[in-house]
Coordinates of N, CA and C and ligand atoms in Angstrom, one line a residue:
X1 N 7.6 212.2 49.8 CA 7.7 212.1 48.6 C 7.3 213.3 47.7
X2 N 6.9 214.2 48.7 CA 6.7 215.6 48.2 C 5.2 215.5 47.3
X3 N 4.5 214.8 47.2 CA 3.2 214.8 46.6 C 2.1 215.6 47.5
X4 N 1.5 216.2 47.0 CA 0.4 216.8 47.8 C -0.7 216.0 47.8
X5 N -1.2 215.9 49.2 CA -2.5 215.0 49.3 C -3.8 215.8 49.4
X6 N -4.6 215.3 48.5 CA -5.8 216.2 48.1 C -6.8 215.7 49.2
X7 N -7.1 216.7 50.1 CA -8.3 216.0 51.3 C -9.6 216.6 50.6
X8 N -9.7 217.3 49.6 CA -10.9 217.8 49.3 C -12.0 217.2 49.0
X9 N -11.8 215.9 48.5 CA -12.9 215.1 48.1 C -13.4 214.4 49.4
X10 N -12.7 214.5 50.5 CA -13.1 213.8 51.5 C -14.2 214.9 52.4
X11 N -15.6 214.5 52.3 CA -16.5 215.4 53.1 C -17.0 214.7 54.2
X12 N -16.6 215.3 55.5 CA -17.1 214.5 56.6 C -18.4 215.2 57.2
X13 N -19.3 214.4 57.9 CA -20.4 214.7 58.4 C -20.4 215.1 59.9
X14 N -21.3 215.6 60.5 CA -21.4 215.8 62.0 C -21.4 214.2 62.6
X15 N -20.6 213.3 62.5 CA -20.6 211.9 63.1 C -19.3 211.7 63.6
X16 N -19.2 210.6 64.5 CA -17.8 210.3 64.9 C -16.9 209.8 63.4
X17 N -15.3 209.8 63.5 CA -14.7 209.4 62.4 C -13.8 208.4 62.7
X18 N -13.8 207.3 61.9 CA -13.0 206.1 61.6 C -12.2 206.2 60.6
X19 N -11.0 206.3 60.9 CA -9.9 206.5 60.0 C -9.0 204.9 59.9
X20 N -9.2 204.3 58.7 CA -8.7 203.2 58.7 C -7.6 202.7 57.6
X21 N -6.6 201.9 58.1 CA -5.5 201.4 57.1 C -6.3 200.5 56.1
X22 N -5.7 200.1 55.1 CA -6.1 199.3 54.1 C -5.2 197.8 54.4
X23 N -4.1 197.9 53.8 CA -3.3 196.4 53.8 C -3.1 195.8 55.1
X24 N -3.5 194.8 55.2 CA -3.5 193.8 56.4 C -4.5 194.2 57.6
X25 N -5.2 195.2 57.0 CA -6.7 195.5 58.0 C -7.7 195.3 57.2
X26 N -8.0 195.9 56.1 CA -9.2 195.6 55.2 C -9.0 194.5 54.2
X27 N -7.8 194.7 53.6 CA -7.4 193.7 52.5 C -6.2 192.9 53.0
X28 N -6.4 191.7 52.6 CA -4.9 190.8 52.8 C -3.7 191.5 52.0
X29 N -2.6 191.4 52.7 CA -1.5 191.9 52.1 C -0.3 190.9 52.0
X30 N 0.0 190.8 53.4 CA 1.4 189.9 53.2 C 1.1 188.5 52.5
X31 N 0.1 187.9 53.3 CA 0.0 186.6 52.5 C -0.2 186.4 51.1
X32 N -1.0 187.2 50.5 CA -1.2 187.2 49.0 C 0.3 187.8 48.4
X33 N 0.9 188.7 49.1 CA 2.4 189.2 48.5 C 3.3 188.0 48.5
X34 N 3.4 187.3 49.5 CA 4.3 186.2 49.7 C 3.7 185.2 48.3
X35 N 2.6 184.8 48.0 CA 2.2 184.1 46.8 C 2.7 184.6 45.4
X36 N 2.5 186.1 45.7 CA 3.0 186.9 44.4 C 4.5 186.5 44.2
X37 N 5.4 186.7 45.1 CA 6.6 186.4 45.3 C 6.9 185.2 44.6
X38 N 6.3 184.0 45.2 CA 6.4 182.6 44.9 C 6.2 182.5 43.2
X39 N 5.3 183.3 42.8 CA 4.7 183.1 41.4 C 5.9 183.6 40.6
X40 N 6.9 184.5 41.0 CA 8.0 184.8 40.4 C 9.3 184.2 40.7
X41 N 9.4 183.1 41.4 CA 10.5 182.4 41.8 C 11.2 182.9 42.9
X42 N 10.6 183.8 43.6 CA 11.1 184.4 45.0 C 10.5 183.7 46.2
X43 N 11.2 184.2 47.2 CA 10.7 183.6 48.6 C 11.0 184.7 49.6
X44 N 10.0 184.8 50.6 CA 10.2 185.7 51.8 C 10.8 184.9 53.0
X45 N 12.0 185.2 53.7 CA 12.8 184.5 54.6 C 12.1 185.5 55.8
X46 N 11.5 184.7 56.9 CA 11.1 185.7 58.0 C 12.1 185.8 59.2
X47 N 13.1 186.7 58.6 CA 14.3 186.7 59.6 C 14.2 188.0 60.3
X48 N 13.5 189.0 60.0 CA 13.3 190.2 60.6 C 11.8 190.9 59.9
X49 N 11.5 192.0 60.6 CA 10.2 192.7 60.2 C 10.5 193.6 59.1
X50 N 11.2 193.1 58.0 CA 11.2 194.2 56.8 C 11.2 193.1 55.7
X51 N 10.9 193.9 54.4 CA 11.0 193.1 53.1 C 12.4 193.0 52.6
X52 N 13.2 194.4 52.4 CA 14.2 194.5 51.9 C 15.3 193.5 52.6
X53 N 16.0 192.8 51.8 CA 16.8 192.0 52.7 C 16.4 190.4 53.0
X54 N 15.1 190.4 53.0 CA 14.5 189.0 53.4 C 13.6 188.2 52.1
X55 N 14.0 188.9 51.0 CA 13.2 188.2 49.9 C 14.5 187.7 49.2
X56 N 14.4 186.3 48.7 CA 15.6 185.5 48.0 C 14.7 184.7 47.0
X57 N 15.8 184.5 46.5 CA 15.6 183.3 45.1 C 15.0 182.0 45.9
X58 N 13.9 181.4 45.4 CA 13.4 180.5 46.0 C 14.6 179.1 45.5
X59 N 15.2 179.1 44.5 CA 16.1 178.0 44.4 C 17.2 178.0 45.0
X60 N 18.0 179.1 45.1 CA 19.3 179.1 45.9 C 19.4 180.1 47.2
X61 N 18.3 181.0 47.3 CA 18.1 181.8 48.3 C 19.3 183.0 48.4
X62 N 19.6 183.1 46.8 CA 20.2 184.5 46.8 C 19.5 185.5 47.2
X63 N 19.9 186.6 47.8 CA 19.1 187.7 48.0 C 18.7 188.6 47.0
X64 N 17.5 188.9 46.9 CA 17.0 190.0 46.0 C 17.6 191.4 46.3
X65 N 18.1 192.0 45.2 CA 18.6 193.3 45.4 C 17.5 194.4 46.1
X66 N 17.9 195.2 46.7 CA 17.0 196.3 47.3 C 16.0 197.0 46.2
X67 N 17.0 197.5 45.3 CA 16.1 198.3 44.1 C 14.9 197.2 43.5
X68 N 15.4 196.0 43.5 CA 14.2 195.3 42.9 C 13.2 194.5 44.0
X69 N 13.5 194.6 44.9 CA 12.4 194.4 46.2 C 11.3 195.6 45.9
X70 N 11.8 196.8 46.1 CA 11.1 198.4 46.1 C 10.1 198.0 44.6
X71 N 10.8 197.6 43.7 CA 10.1 197.4 42.4 C 8.8 196.3 42.6
X72 N 9.2 195.4 43.0 CA 8.3 194.1 43.3 C 7.1 194.7 44.1
X73 N 7.2 195.6 45.0 CA 6.4 196.2 46.0 C 5.5 196.9 45.1
X74 N 6.0 197.8 44.3 CA 5.2 198.6 43.4 C 4.5 197.6 42.2
X75 N 5.1 196.7 41.9 CA 4.3 195.7 40.8 C 3.2 195.3 41.5
X76 N 3.2 194.8 42.8 CA 2.2 194.1 43.5 C 1.2 195.2 43.5
X77 N 1.5 196.5 44.1 CA 0.4 197.4 44.0 C -0.3 197.5 42.6
X78 N 0.2 197.4 41.7 CA -0.2 197.4 40.2 C -1.0 196.5 40.1
X79 N -0.9 195.3 40.6 CA -1.6 194.1 40.3 C -2.4 193.5 41.4
X80 N -2.6 194.5 42.3 CA -3.3 194.2 43.5 C -4.8 193.5 43.2
X81 N -5.5 193.9 42.4 CA -6.7 193.2 42.0 C -6.8 192.0 41.9
X82 N -5.7 191.3 41.3 CA -5.5 189.9 41.0 C -5.4 189.0 42.5
X83 N -4.8 189.7 43.3 CA -4.1 189.1 44.5 C -5.0 189.3 45.8
X84 N -5.4 190.5 46.1 CA -5.7 190.8 47.4 C -7.2 190.5 47.7
X85 N -7.5 190.2 48.7 CA -8.8 189.8 49.1 C -9.3 190.4 50.6
X86 N -10.5 190.6 50.9 CA -10.7 191.2 52.1 C -10.3 190.4 53.3
X87 N -9.9 190.9 54.5 CA -9.7 190.2 55.7 C -10.8 189.9 56.3
X88 N -10.9 188.9 57.1 CA -12.0 188.2 57.9 C -13.2 189.3 58.5
X89 N -14.5 189.2 58.1 CA -15.3 190.1 58.7 C -15.1 191.7 58.7
X90 N -14.2 192.1 57.6 CA -13.8 193.3 57.4 C -15.0 194.1 56.6
X91 N -15.5 193.5 55.7 CA -16.8 194.3 54.8 C -18.0 194.7 55.8
X92 N -18.4 193.6 56.4 CA -19.6 193.6 57.3 C -19.3 194.7 58.4
X93 N -18.1 194.6 59.1 CA -17.8 195.6 60.2 C -17.8 196.8 59.8
X94 N -17.1 197.3 58.8 CA -17.0 198.5 58.1 C -18.3 199.2 57.7
X95 N -19.0 198.3 57.3 CA -20.5 198.8 57.0 C -21.3 199.1 58.0
X96 N -21.0 198.2 58.9 CA -22.0 198.8 60.2 C -21.3 199.9 60.9
X97 N -20.0 200.2 61.0 CA -19.3 201.2 61.3 C -19.7 202.5 60.7
X98 N -20.0 202.2 59.4 CA -20.1 203.4 58.5 C -21.5 203.7 58.7
X99 N -22.4 203.1 59.0 CA -23.9 203.4 59.3 C -24.0 204.4 60.4
X100 N -22.9 204.6 61.1 CA -23.2 205.5 62.4 C -22.1 206.4 62.5
X101 N -20.8 206.3 61.5 CA -19.8 207.1 61.7 C -19.4 207.3 60.2
X102 N -18.4 208.3 60.1 CA -17.9 208.7 58.8 C -16.6 207.5 58.8
X103 N -16.3 207.0 57.7 CA -15.2 206.1 57.4 C -14.2 206.6 56.3
X104 N -13.0 206.7 56.8 CA -12.0 207.2 55.5 C -10.9 206.1 55.5
X105 N -10.6 205.6 54.3 CA -9.5 204.8 54.3 C -8.2 205.6 54.1
X106 N -7.1 205.3 54.7 CA -6.1 205.8 54.6 C -4.8 204.8 54.5
X107 N -4.2 204.8 53.2 CA -3.3 203.7 53.0 C -2.0 204.2 52.6
X108 N -1.0 203.5 52.9 CA 0.4 204.1 52.8 C 0.9 203.4 51.4
X109 N 0.6 204.1 50.2 CA 1.0 203.7 49.0 C 1.0 204.6 48.2
X110 N 1.9 204.6 47.3 CA 2.1 205.6 46.5 C 0.7 206.2 45.7
X111 N 0.7 207.4 45.6 CA -0.8 208.0 45.4 C -1.0 207.6 43.7
X112 N -0.1 207.2 43.1 CA -0.7 206.8 41.6 C -1.2 205.7 41.4
X113 N -1.3 204.6 42.7 CA -2.0 203.4 42.6 C -3.4 203.7 43.1
X114 N -3.7 204.8 43.3 CA -5.2 205.1 44.0 C -6.4 204.6 43.2
X115 N -6.4 204.5 42.0 CA -7.4 204.4 41.3 C -7.7 202.7 41.1
X116 N -6.4 202.2 41.0 CA -6.4 200.8 41.1 C -7.0 200.2 42.4
X117 N -6.6 200.9 43.5 CA -7.2 200.4 44.9 C -8.4 200.8 44.8
X118 N -8.9 201.9 44.5 CA -10.4 202.2 44.7 C -11.3 201.3 43.8
X119 N -10.9 201.0 42.7 CA -11.6 200.1 41.8 C -11.8 198.6 42.7
X120 N -10.5 198.3 43.2 CA -10.8 197.0 44.3 C -11.8 197.2 45.4
X121 N -11.7 198.1 46.0 CA -12.4 198.3 47.2 C -14.1 198.5 46.8
X122 N -14.2 199.4 45.6 CA -15.6 199.6 45.1 C -16.2 198.2 44.8
X123 N -15.2 197.3 44.3 CA -15.8 195.9 43.9 C -16.3 195.1 45.0
X124 N -15.8 195.5 46.2 CA -16.2 194.9 47.6 C -17.2 195.7 48.0
X125 N -17.7 196.5 47.5 CA -18.7 197.5 48.0 C -18.4 198.3 49.2
X126 N -17.0 198.7 49.2 CA -16.5 199.5 50.4 C -16.0 200.8 49.6
X127 N -17.1 201.7 49.5 CA -16.9 203.1 48.8 C -16.7 204.1 49.8
X128 N -16.2 204.0 50.8 CA -15.6 205.1 51.6 C -14.6 205.9 51.0
X129 N -14.4 207.2 51.4 CA -13.5 207.8 50.7 C -11.9 207.3 50.9
X130 N -10.9 207.3 50.1 CA -9.7 206.7 50.1 C -8.5 207.8 49.9
X131 N -7.6 208.0 50.9 CA -6.4 208.7 50.4 C -5.3 207.8 50.6
X132 N -4.4 207.8 49.6 CA -3.1 207.0 49.5 C -2.0 208.2 49.5
X133 N -1.2 207.8 50.7 CA 0.0 208.7 50.7 C 1.4 207.8 51.5
X134 N 2.5 208.2 51.2 CA 3.7 207.7 51.7 C 4.0 208.6 52.9
X135 N 3.5 209.6 53.2 CA 3.8 210.6 54.2 C 3.3 209.9 55.6
X136 N 3.9 210.6 56.8 CA 3.2 210.0 58.1 C 1.7 210.1 58.2
X137 N 1.2 209.2 58.8 CA -0.4 209.3 59.0 C -0.9 210.3 60.0
X138 N 0.0 210.6 61.0 CA -0.6 211.5 62.0 C -1.1 212.9 61.6
X139 N -0.1 213.6 60.9 CA -0.5 215.0 60.1 C -1.8 214.9 59.3
X140 N -2.0 213.8 58.6 CA -3.0 213.5 57.6 C -4.4 213.7 58.5
X141 N -4.2 212.9 59.6 CA -5.6 212.6 60.6 C -5.7 213.7 61.2
X142 N -5.0 214.6 61.5 CA -5.1 215.7 62.1 C -5.8 216.9 61.5
X143 N -5.3 216.8 60.1 CA -5.9 217.8 59.2 C -7.3 217.3 58.6
X144 N -7.5 216.1 58.6 CA -9.1 215.4 58.4 C -9.8 215.9 59.4
X145 N -9.6 215.6 60.5 CA -10.3 215.7 61.7 C -10.4 216.9 62.4
X146 N -9.4 217.8 62.1 CA -9.5 219.3 62.7 C -9.6 219.4 64.0
X147 N -10.2 220.2 64.5 CA -10.6 220.6 66.2 C -11.9 220.4 66.3
X148 N -12.6 219.3 65.5 CA -14.0 219.0 65.4 C -14.3 218.2 67.0
X149 N -15.1 218.5 67.7 CA -15.5 217.8 69.0 C -16.5 216.6 68.8
X150 N -15.8 215.7 67.9 CA -16.5 214.4 67.7 C -15.4 213.3 68.1
X151 N -16.1 212.1 68.4 CA -15.1 211.1 68.6 C -14.2 210.7 67.4
X152 N -12.8 210.3 67.4 CA -12.3 210.0 66.3 C -11.4 208.4 66.6
X153 N -11.4 207.5 65.8 CA -10.7 206.4 65.8 C -9.8 205.8 64.6
X154 N -8.7 205.5 65.2 CA -7.7 205.0 63.9 C -7.6 203.6 64.1
X155 N -7.6 202.8 62.9 CA -7.2 201.4 63.1 C -6.1 201.1 62.0
X156 N -4.9 200.5 62.4 CA -3.9 200.1 61.6 C -3.1 198.9 62.2
X157 N -2.2 198.2 61.3 CA -1.6 196.9 61.9 C -0.2 197.5 62.3
X158 N 0.5 198.7 62.0 CA 1.7 199.1 61.9 C 2.0 200.2 63.2
X159 N 2.7 199.5 64.1 CA 2.9 200.6 65.1 C 3.3 201.9 65.0
X160 N 4.1 202.2 63.9 CA 4.8 203.5 63.7 C 3.7 204.2 63.2
X161 N 2.8 203.6 62.5 CA 1.4 204.7 62.1 C 0.6 205.0 63.3
X162 N 0.6 204.0 64.1 CA -0.3 204.2 65.3 C 0.2 205.3 66.2
X163 N 1.6 205.5 66.4 CA 2.2 206.2 67.1 C 2.4 207.6 66.6
X164 N 2.1 207.6 65.3 CA 2.4 209.0 64.5 C 0.7 209.7 64.8
X165 N -0.1 208.8 64.8 CA -1.5 209.5 64.7 C -1.8 209.7 66.3
X166 N -1.4 208.9 67.1 CA -1.5 209.3 68.7 C -0.7 210.6 69.0
X167 N 0.5 211.1 68.2 CA 1.1 212.1 68.8 C 0.4 213.3 68.1
X168 N -0.2 213.3 66.9 CA -1.1 214.4 66.5 C -2.2 214.4 66.8
X169 N -3.0 213.4 67.2 CA -4.2 213.6 67.6 C -4.7 212.9 68.8
X170 N -4.2 213.4 69.9 CA -4.0 212.7 71.1 C -5.6 212.1 71.7
X171 N -6.3 212.7 71.3 CA -7.8 212.1 71.6 C -8.2 211.1 71.0
X172 N -7.6 210.8 69.8 CA -7.8 209.6 69.0 C -7.9 208.1 69.6
X173 N -8.8 207.3 69.5 CA -8.5 205.9 70.0 C -7.8 205.1 68.9
X174 N -6.6 204.5 69.2 CA -5.5 204.0 68.5 C -6.0 202.2 68.5
X175 N -6.2 201.8 67.5 CA -6.4 200.2 67.7 C -5.5 199.5 66.6
X176 N -4.8 198.5 67.1 CA -3.6 198.0 66.3 C -4.4 196.8 66.1
X177 N -4.5 196.5 64.7 CA -5.2 195.0 64.2 C -4.1 194.2 63.8
X178 N -3.8 193.2 65.0 CA -2.7 192.4 64.5 C -3.1 191.2 63.6
X179 N -2.5 191.1 62.5 CA -2.8 189.9 61.7 C -2.3 188.7 62.2
X180 N -3.0 187.6 62.0 CA -2.7 186.2 62.4 C -1.5 185.8 61.7
X181 N -0.1 186.4 61.6 CA 0.8 186.2 60.7 C 2.0 185.9 61.5
X182 N 3.1 184.8 61.0 CA 4.1 184.8 62.0 C 5.2 185.9 61.8
X183 N 5.2 186.7 60.7 CA 6.0 187.8 60.6 C 5.6 188.8 61.5
X184 N 4.4 189.1 61.8 CA 4.1 190.2 62.9 C 4.7 190.0 64.3
X185 N 4.9 188.4 64.4 CA 5.8 188.2 65.9 C 7.1 188.9 65.9
X186 N 7.6 189.3 64.7 CA 8.8 190.0 64.5 C 8.7 191.4 64.7
X187 N 7.3 192.0 64.4 CA 7.3 193.3 64.5 C 7.5 194.1 65.8
X188 N 7.9 195.3 65.7 CA 8.2 196.2 66.9 C 6.8 196.5 67.6
X189 N 6.6 196.3 68.8 CA 5.5 196.5 69.7 C 4.7 197.7 69.7
X190 N 3.7 197.9 69.9 CA 3.0 199.3 70.0 C 3.0 199.6 71.3
X191 N 2.8 201.2 71.5 CA 3.1 201.3 73.0 C 2.0 201.2 73.6
X192 N 1.8 201.2 75.0 CA 0.6 200.7 75.9 C -0.5 201.4 75.6
X193 N -0.5 202.8 75.2 CA -1.8 203.6 74.9 C -2.6 202.9 73.8
X194 N -1.9 202.0 72.8 CA -2.6 201.4 71.6 C -3.4 200.2 72.1
X195 N -4.6 200.0 71.8 CA -5.5 199.0 71.8 C -5.2 197.8 71.0
X196 N -4.9 196.8 71.3 CA -4.2 195.7 70.4 C -5.3 194.5 70.4
X197 N -6.0 194.3 68.9 CA -7.1 193.4 68.8 C -6.6 192.4 67.6
X198 N -7.3 191.3 67.8 CA -6.9 190.3 66.8 C -7.9 190.2 65.5
X199 N -9.0 190.7 65.6 CA -10.1 190.6 64.6 C -11.1 191.9 64.7
X200 N -11.9 191.9 63.6 CA -12.9 193.1 63.4 C -13.8 192.9 64.7
X201 N -14.2 191.9 65.0 CA -15.2 191.8 66.2 C -14.7 192.6 67.2
X202 N -13.5 192.3 67.9 CA -12.7 193.1 68.8 C -12.7 194.6 68.7
X203 N -12.3 195.0 67.4 CA -12.1 196.1 66.8 C -13.3 196.9 66.8
X204 N -14.5 196.3 66.6 CA -15.9 197.0 66.5 C -16.1 197.2 67.7
X205 N -16.1 196.4 68.6 CA -16.4 196.8 70.1 C -15.9 197.9 70.9
X206 N -14.6 198.0 70.4 CA -13.8 199.0 71.0 C -14.3 200.5 70.2
X207 N -14.4 200.4 69.0 CA -14.9 201.6 68.4 C -16.3 201.8 68.6
X208 N -17.1 201.2 68.9 CA -18.5 201.2 69.3 C -18.6 202.1 70.5
X209 N -17.9 201.5 71.4 CA -18.0 202.0 72.9 C -17.2 203.4 73.1
X210 N -16.0 203.6 72.2 CA -15.5 204.9 72.0 C -16.7 205.9 71.5
X211 N -17.2 205.7 70.5 CA -18.0 206.4 69.7 C -19.4 206.8 70.4
X212 N -19.8 205.8 71.2 CA -20.9 206.3 71.8 C -20.8 206.6 73.3
X213 N -19.3 206.7 73.7 CA -18.9 207.2 75.2 C -19.1 206.3 76.3
X214 N -19.2 204.8 75.9 CA -19.5 204.2 77.0 C -18.7 203.4 77.5
X215 N -17.4 203.4 76.8 CA -16.3 202.5 77.1 C -15.0 203.1 77.6
X216 N -14.2 202.6 78.4 CA -12.9 203.2 78.3 C -12.1 203.2 77.2
X217 N -11.1 203.9 77.3 CA -10.2 203.8 75.8 C -9.4 202.8 75.8
X218 N -9.1 202.0 76.8 CA -8.3 200.6 76.5 C -8.7 199.8 77.8
Ligands
MG301 MG1 -1.3 198.0 56.9

């Protein structure tokens, strides 16, 4: 999108770094987005792992045009405070991780919605720094972490984000948080070097052992 991502406000300490996606990792996304669609007379049909082409009229299943789908996603980001709630155990897990490590949220969202998301996360007492960008995540994590000789972990639900970070930050522990949603059964699988977990309890265990050097990577 050509927007310059400002990393200057993110101050890291000499502790391990956990970079964490937000949608469907820290905040529920897909389930409330479906409710949002239904409130507007639309419906998502789980035919493939994409929103465009699969959102239809609830009454006659006429497909919603691509430009309108793109706008619905943006409108949902605008309205997120009324719809999105934390995923199970996310708040407690992140606070515990954040006591021993730096945590940075890296969310795939147009930067102009940063303040809305900031408010929502703050209202949940999740005050860790937040970066919103539509650029690939790997270069962002590389720039954040630099060449520091400290453990780094990245948590996301999307395989392409995990692969991007793995390419640019090969030393990073990659954790795929797979939401308990039918739609994710249609998602492209992550490569074998990505650790797949179903909840924050399992994610925390992998992150802890990576940060303390006591566990295997996968
Ligand atoms: Mg996500």
